Coordinates of C-alpha atoms in Angstrom, one line a residue:
X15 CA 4.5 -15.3 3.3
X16 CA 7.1 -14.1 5.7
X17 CA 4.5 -13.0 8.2
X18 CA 2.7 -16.3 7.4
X19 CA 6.3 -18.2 8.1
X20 CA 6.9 -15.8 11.8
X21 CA 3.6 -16.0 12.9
X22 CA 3.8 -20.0 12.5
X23 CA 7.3 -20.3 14.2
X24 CA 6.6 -17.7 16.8
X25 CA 3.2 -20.0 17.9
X26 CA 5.1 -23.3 17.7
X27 CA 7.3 -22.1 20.0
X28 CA 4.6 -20.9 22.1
X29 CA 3.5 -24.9 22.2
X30 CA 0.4 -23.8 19.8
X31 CA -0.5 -26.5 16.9
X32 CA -0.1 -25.4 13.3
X33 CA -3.7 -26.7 12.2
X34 CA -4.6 -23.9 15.2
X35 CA -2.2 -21.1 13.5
X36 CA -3.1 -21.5 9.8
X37 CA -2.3 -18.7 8.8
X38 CA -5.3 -16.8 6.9
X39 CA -4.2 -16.0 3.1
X40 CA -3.9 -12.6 2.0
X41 CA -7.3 -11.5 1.1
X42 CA -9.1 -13.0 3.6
X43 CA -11.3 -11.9 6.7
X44 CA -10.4 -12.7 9.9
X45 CA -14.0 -14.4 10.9
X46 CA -14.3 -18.0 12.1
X47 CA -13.7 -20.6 9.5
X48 CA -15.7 -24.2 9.6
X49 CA -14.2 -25.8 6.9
X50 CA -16.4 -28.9 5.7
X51 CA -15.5 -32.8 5.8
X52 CA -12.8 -33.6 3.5
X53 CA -15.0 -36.4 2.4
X54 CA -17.8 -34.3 1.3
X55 CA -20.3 -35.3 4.6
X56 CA -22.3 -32.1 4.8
X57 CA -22.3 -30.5 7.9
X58 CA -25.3 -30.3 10.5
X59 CA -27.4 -27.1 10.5
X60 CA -26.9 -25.0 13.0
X61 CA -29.5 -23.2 14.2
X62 CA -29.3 -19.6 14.8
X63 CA -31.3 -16.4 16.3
X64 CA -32.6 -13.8 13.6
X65 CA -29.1 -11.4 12.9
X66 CA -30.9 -8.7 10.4
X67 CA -32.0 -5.3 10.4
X68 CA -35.6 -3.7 11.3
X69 CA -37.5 -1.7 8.7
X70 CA -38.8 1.2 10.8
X71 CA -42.7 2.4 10.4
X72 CA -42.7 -0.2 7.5
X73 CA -46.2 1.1 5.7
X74 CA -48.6 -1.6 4.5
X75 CA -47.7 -2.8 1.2
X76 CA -49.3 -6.8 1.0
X77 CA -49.8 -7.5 -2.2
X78 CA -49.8 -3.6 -3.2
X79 CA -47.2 -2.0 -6.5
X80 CA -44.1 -1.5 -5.2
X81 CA -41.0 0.3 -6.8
X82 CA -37.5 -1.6 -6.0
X83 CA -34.4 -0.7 -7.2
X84 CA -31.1 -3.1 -7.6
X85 CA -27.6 -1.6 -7.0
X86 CA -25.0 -4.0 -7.5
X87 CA -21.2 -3.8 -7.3
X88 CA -20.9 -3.0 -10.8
X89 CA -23.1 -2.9 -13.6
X90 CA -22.0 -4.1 -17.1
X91 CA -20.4 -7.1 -16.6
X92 CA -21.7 -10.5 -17.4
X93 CA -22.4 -12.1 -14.0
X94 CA -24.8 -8.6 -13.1
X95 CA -26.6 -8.4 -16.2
X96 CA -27.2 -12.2 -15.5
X97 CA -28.8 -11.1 -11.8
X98 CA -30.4 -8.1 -13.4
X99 CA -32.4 -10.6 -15.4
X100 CA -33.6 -12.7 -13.2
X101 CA -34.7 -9.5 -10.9
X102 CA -36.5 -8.4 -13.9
X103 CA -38.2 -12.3 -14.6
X104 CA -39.4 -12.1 -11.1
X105 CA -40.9 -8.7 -11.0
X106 CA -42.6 -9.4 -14.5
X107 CA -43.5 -12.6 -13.1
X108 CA -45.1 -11.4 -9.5
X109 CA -46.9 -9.2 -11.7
X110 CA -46.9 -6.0 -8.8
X111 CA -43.0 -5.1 -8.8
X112 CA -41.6 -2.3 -10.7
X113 CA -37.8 -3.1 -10.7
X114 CA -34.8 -1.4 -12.3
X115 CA -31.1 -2.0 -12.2
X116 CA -28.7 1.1 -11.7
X117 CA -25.6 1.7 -10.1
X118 CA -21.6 2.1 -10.5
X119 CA -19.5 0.9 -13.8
X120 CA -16.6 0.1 -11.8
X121 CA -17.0 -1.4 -8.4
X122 CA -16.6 1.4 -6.2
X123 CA -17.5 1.9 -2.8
X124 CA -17.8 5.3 -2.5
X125 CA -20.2 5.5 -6.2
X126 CA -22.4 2.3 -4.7
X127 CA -23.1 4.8 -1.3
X128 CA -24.0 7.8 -3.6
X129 CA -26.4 5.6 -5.8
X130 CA -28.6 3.7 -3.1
X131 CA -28.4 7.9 -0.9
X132 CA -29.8 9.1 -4.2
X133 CA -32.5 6.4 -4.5
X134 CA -33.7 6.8 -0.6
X135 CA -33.9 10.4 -1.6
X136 CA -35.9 9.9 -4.5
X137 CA -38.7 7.7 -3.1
X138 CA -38.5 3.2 -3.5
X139 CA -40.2 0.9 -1.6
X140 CA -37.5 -1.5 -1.6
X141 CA -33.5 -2.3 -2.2
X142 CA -31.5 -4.8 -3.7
X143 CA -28.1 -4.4 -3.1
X144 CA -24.4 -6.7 -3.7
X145 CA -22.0 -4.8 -1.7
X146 CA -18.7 -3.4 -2.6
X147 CA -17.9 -3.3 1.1
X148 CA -19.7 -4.6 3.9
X149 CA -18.7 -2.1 6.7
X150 CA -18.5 1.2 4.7
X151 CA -22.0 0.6 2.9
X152 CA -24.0 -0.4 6.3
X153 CA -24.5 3.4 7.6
X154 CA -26.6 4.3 4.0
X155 CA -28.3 0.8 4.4
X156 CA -29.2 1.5 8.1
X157 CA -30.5 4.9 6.8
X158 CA -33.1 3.2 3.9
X159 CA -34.9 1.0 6.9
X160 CA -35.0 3.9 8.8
X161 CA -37.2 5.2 6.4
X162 CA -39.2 2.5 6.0
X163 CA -37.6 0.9 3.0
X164 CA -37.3 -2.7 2.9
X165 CA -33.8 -4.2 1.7
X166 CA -32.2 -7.1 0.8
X167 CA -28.5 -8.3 0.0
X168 CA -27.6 -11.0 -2.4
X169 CA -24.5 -12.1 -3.8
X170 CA -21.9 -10.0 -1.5
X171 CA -23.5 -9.1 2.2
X172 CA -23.3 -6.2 4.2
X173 CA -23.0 -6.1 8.3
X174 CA -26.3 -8.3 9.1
X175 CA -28.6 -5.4 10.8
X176 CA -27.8 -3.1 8.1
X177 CA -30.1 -5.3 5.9
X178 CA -33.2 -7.6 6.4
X179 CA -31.9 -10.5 4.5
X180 CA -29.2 -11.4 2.4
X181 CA -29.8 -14.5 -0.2
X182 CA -26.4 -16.2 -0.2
X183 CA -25.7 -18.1 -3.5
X184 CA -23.8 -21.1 -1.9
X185 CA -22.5 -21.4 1.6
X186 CA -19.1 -20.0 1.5
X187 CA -17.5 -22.9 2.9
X188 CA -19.5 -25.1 0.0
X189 CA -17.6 -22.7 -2.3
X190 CA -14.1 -22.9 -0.7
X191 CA -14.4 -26.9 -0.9
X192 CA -15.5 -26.9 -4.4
X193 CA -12.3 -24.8 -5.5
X194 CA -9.6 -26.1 -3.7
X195 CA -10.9 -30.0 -4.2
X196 CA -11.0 -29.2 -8.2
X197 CA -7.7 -27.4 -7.9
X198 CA -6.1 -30.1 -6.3
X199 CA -7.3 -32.3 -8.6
X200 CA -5.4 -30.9 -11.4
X201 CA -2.5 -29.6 -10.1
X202 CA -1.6 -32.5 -7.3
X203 CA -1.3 -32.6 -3.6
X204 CA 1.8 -31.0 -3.5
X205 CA 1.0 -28.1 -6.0
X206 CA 1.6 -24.2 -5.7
X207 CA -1.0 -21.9 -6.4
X208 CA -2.2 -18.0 -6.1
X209 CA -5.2 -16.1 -6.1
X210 CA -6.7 -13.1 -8.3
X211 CA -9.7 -11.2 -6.3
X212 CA -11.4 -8.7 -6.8
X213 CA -10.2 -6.3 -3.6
X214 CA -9.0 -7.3 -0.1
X215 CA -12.0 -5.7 1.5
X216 CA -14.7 -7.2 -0.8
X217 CA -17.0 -9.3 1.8
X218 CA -17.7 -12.3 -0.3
X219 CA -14.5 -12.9 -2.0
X220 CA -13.0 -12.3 1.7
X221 CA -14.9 -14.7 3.1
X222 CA -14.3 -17.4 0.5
X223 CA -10.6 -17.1 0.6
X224 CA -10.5 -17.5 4.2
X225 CA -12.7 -20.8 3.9
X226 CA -10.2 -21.9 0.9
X227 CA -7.1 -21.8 3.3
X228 CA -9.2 -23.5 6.2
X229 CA -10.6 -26.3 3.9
X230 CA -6.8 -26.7 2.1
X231 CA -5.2 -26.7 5.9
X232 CA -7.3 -29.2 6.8
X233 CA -7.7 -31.5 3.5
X234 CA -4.8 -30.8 0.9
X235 CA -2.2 -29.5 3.8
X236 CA 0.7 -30.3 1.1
X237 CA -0.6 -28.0 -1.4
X238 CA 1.1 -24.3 -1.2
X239 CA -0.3 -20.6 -1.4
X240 CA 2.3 -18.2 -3.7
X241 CA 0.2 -15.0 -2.8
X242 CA -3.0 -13.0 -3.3
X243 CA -3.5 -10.0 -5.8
X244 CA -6.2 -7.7 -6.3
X245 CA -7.9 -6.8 -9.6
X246 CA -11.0 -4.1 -8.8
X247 CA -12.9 -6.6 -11.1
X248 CA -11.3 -5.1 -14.2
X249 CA -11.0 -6.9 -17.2
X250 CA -7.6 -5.6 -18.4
X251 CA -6.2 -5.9 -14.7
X252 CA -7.1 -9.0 -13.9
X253 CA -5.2 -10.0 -17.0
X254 CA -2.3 -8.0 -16.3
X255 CA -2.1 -9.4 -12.9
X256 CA -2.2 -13.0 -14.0
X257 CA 0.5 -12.5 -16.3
X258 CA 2.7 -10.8 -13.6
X259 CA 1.9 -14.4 -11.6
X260 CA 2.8 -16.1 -14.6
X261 CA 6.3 -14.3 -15.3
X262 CA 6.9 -14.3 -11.5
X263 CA 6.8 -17.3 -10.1
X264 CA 7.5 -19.7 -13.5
X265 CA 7.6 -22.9 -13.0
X266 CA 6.0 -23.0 -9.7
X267 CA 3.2 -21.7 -10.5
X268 CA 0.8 -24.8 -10.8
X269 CA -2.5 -23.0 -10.8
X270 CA -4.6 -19.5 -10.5
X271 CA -7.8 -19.6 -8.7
X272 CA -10.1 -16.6 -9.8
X273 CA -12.0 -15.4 -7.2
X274 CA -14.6 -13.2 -9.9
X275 CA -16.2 -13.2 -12.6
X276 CA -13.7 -11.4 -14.3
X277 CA -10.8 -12.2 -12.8
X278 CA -11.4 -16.2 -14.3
X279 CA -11.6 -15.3 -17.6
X280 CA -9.0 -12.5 -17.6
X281 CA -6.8 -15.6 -16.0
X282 CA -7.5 -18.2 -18.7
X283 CA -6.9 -15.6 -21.5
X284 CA -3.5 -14.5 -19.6
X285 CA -2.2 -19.0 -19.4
X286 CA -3.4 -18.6 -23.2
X287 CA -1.4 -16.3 -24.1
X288 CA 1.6 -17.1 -22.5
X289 CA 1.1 -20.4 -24.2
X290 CA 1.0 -22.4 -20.0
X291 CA -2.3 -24.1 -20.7
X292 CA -2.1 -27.6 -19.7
X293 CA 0.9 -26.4 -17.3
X294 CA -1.1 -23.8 -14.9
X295 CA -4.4 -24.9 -14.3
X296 CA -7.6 -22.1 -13.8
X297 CA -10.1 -22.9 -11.3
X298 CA -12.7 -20.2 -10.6
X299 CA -16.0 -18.5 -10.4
X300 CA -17.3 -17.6 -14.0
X301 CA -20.0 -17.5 -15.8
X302 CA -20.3 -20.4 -18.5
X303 CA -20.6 -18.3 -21.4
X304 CA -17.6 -16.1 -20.7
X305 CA -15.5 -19.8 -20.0
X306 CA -16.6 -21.4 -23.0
X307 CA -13.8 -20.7 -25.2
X308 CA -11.3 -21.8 -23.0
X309 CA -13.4 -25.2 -21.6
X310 CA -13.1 -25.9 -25.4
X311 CA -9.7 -25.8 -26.0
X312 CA -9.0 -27.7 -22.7
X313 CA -7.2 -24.6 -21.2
X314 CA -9.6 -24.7 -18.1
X315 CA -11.3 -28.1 -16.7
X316 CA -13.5 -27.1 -14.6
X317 CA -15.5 -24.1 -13.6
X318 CA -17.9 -22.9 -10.3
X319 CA -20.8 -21.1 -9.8
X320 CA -23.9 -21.3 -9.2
X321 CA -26.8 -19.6 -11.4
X322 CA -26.8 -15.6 -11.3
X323 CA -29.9 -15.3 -13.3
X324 CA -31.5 -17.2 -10.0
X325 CA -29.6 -15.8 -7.4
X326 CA -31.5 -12.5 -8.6
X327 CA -34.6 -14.2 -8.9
X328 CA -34.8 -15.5 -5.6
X329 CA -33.4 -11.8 -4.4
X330 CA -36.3 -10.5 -5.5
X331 CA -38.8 -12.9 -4.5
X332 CA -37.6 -12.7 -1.1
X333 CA -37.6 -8.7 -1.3
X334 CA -41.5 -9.1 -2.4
X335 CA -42.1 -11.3 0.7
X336 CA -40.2 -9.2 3.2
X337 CA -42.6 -6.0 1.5
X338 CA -45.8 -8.4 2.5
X339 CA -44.9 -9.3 5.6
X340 CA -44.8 -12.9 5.1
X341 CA -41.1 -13.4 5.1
X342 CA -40.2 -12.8 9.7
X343 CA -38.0 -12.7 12.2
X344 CA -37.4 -16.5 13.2
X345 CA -39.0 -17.9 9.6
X346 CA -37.6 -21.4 8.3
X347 CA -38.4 -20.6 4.9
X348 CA -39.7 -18.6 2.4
X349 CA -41.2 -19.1 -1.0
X350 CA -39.1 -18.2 -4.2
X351 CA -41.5 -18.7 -7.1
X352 CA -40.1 -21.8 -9.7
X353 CA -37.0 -22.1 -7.1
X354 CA -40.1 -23.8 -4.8
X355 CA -38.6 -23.1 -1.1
X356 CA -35.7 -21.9 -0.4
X357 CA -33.8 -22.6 3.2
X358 CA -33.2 -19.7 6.1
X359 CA -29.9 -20.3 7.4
X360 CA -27.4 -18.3 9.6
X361 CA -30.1 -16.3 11.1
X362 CA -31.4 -13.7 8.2
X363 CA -29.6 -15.7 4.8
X364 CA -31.4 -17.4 2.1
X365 CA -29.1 -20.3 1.0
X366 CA -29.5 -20.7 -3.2
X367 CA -28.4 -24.2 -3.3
X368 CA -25.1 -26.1 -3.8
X369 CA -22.4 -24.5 -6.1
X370 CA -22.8 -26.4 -9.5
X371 CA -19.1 -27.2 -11.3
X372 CA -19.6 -27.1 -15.2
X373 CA -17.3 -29.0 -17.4
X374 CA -16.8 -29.6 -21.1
X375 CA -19.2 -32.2 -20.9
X376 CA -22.6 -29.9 -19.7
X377 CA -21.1 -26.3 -20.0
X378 CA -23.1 -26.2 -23.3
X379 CA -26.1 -27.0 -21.8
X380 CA -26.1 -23.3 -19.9
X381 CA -26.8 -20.0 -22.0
X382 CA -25.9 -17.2 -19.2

């Protein structure tokens, strides 16, 4: 906060507006923002030049068995068994894909690298990767398409030509406006908050919280960040974390946005015990069934996500069109399967859909 509070003063007095210093939040990236319409007017597409990676000497392999394995962040945990799923509905469902799920039980940079170095070593036609950290796992990634491997991000992205495509599960400024409008909602205009993420490096969480401070500059400007703290997405942590933010900040603490899928339960289970629900709000990114209990007892509102068991899906769908060939440099589209068409956007991403906010009223209705 103090570098927050100098960094504002020193540019006011440099005859710089505040909305132009607003001050990323701890745990953010330093990338442009482009915060959406406060009254929910989506934005224009903007159209933009292929940004991903080349497979080099990619052999022929339309419509022939390939062998694809998935290495996400972690494995384990709900919201990756709930992609692992739908990577293994899509591969039984193309009928020519033989797909596995393998990778680190704690979401480690340095244990993702050794994982997908082991499986170019080994022999796969193709990689599915969510990334621990964009910039450290790009050199492995660059050295799969150099021989000849195809790969594909999803969930959290690498550097864009370390990778042919990424399939983005919401746009990240969709995201940021779905969390701070909910948050606001329950904890007022005026209300202090803080943040439990996963790590500050982590690429999608990163990007997310930057968006969150842009979107809350421009729409909720009364509404006041506490601070940032990192988890590792561990379950015990994330917890113990929470309840530090709890017994720190008392009374002004209004609400706790958690940034994974851990890190929002962990939360709700921390305002439970310390007996705060109805008097610190939990707004995050969860999977329904680990939310459940506390959407019950009207400890948590409102919770946002999208569907993991697609987001795999689709990763794999587009993995099996990139392998063909039909999925190129400068395409509009490409064909996901049950998800009918899914959108190209920012060059080499795959946009998912809209985040989906589940509530007591329809959480019930989602088994994942």
């Amino acid at each position: 906060m103090l570098k927050r509070t100098l960094a504002l003063a020193i540019g006011l007095s440099l005859g710089v507006s505040s909305a132009a210093l607003a001050a990323t939040w701890t745990g953010g990236d330093d990338l442009p923002t482009n915060p959406l319409a406060c009254d929910g007017t989506a934005a224009a597409p903007v159209a933009k030049p292929y940004d991903g990676g080349e497979v080099t000497n990619q052999p022929d392999r339309k419509g022939k068995p390939i062998k694809v394995v998935d290495v996400p962040k972690l494995i384990g945990i709900g919201y990756f068994n709930a992609t692992s799923k739908g990577i293994a509905d899509a591969a039984k469902e193309l009928g020519n894909v033989d797909a596995k799920t393998d990778g680190p039980t704690q979401a480690n940079i340095d244990q993702q690298i050794s994982f997908i170095d082991n499986y170019i070593t080994s022999g796969v036609d193709g990689i599915l990767f969510a990334a621990n950290d964009p910039v450290a796992i790009a050199p492995v990634l660059k050295k799969a398409l150099a021989a000849g491997i195809n790969v594909v991000g999803y969930d959290a992205n690498s550097e864009p030509n370390a990778r042919q495509w990424f399939v983005n599960q919401a746009e990240f400024n969709g995201i940021a406006k779905s969390l701070v409008d909910n948050m606001a909602k329950e904890i007022g205009e005026d209300g202090s908050f803080a943040i439990v993420t996963s790590t500050f490096t982590t690429p999608n969480q990163a990007r997310w919280i930057s968006e969150m401070a842009a979107y809350q500059e421009k729409c909720h400007p009364k509404m006041k960040w506490l601070e940032t703290v990192e988890a590792q997405e561990d379950n015990v942590l994330s917890f113990n974390q929470a309840t530090t933010l709890i017994n720190k900040h008392g009374a002004d603490l209004k609400g706790i946005f958690g940034m994974t899928s851990v890190a929002t339960p962990a939360s709700a289970e921390a305002v439970t015990q310390a007996g705060q629900c109805g008097k610190v709000a939990v707004i995050g990114l969860a999977t329904p069934n680990a939310m459940k209990p506390y959407v019950a007892k009207d400890c948590v509102k409102s919770v946002v996500l999208w569907n993991p068991v697609d987001l795999g899906y689709a990763a794999m769908y587009t993995l099996r069109a990139a392998a063909d060939g039909d999925l190129k440099p400068g395409a509009t589209s490409v064909k996901a399967g049950k998800l009918g068409e899914l959108q190209v956007i920012n060059g080499s991403e795959i946009l998912l859909g809209a985040p989906y906010t589940f509530t007591k009223e329809n959480i019930n209705d989602f088994d994942f």
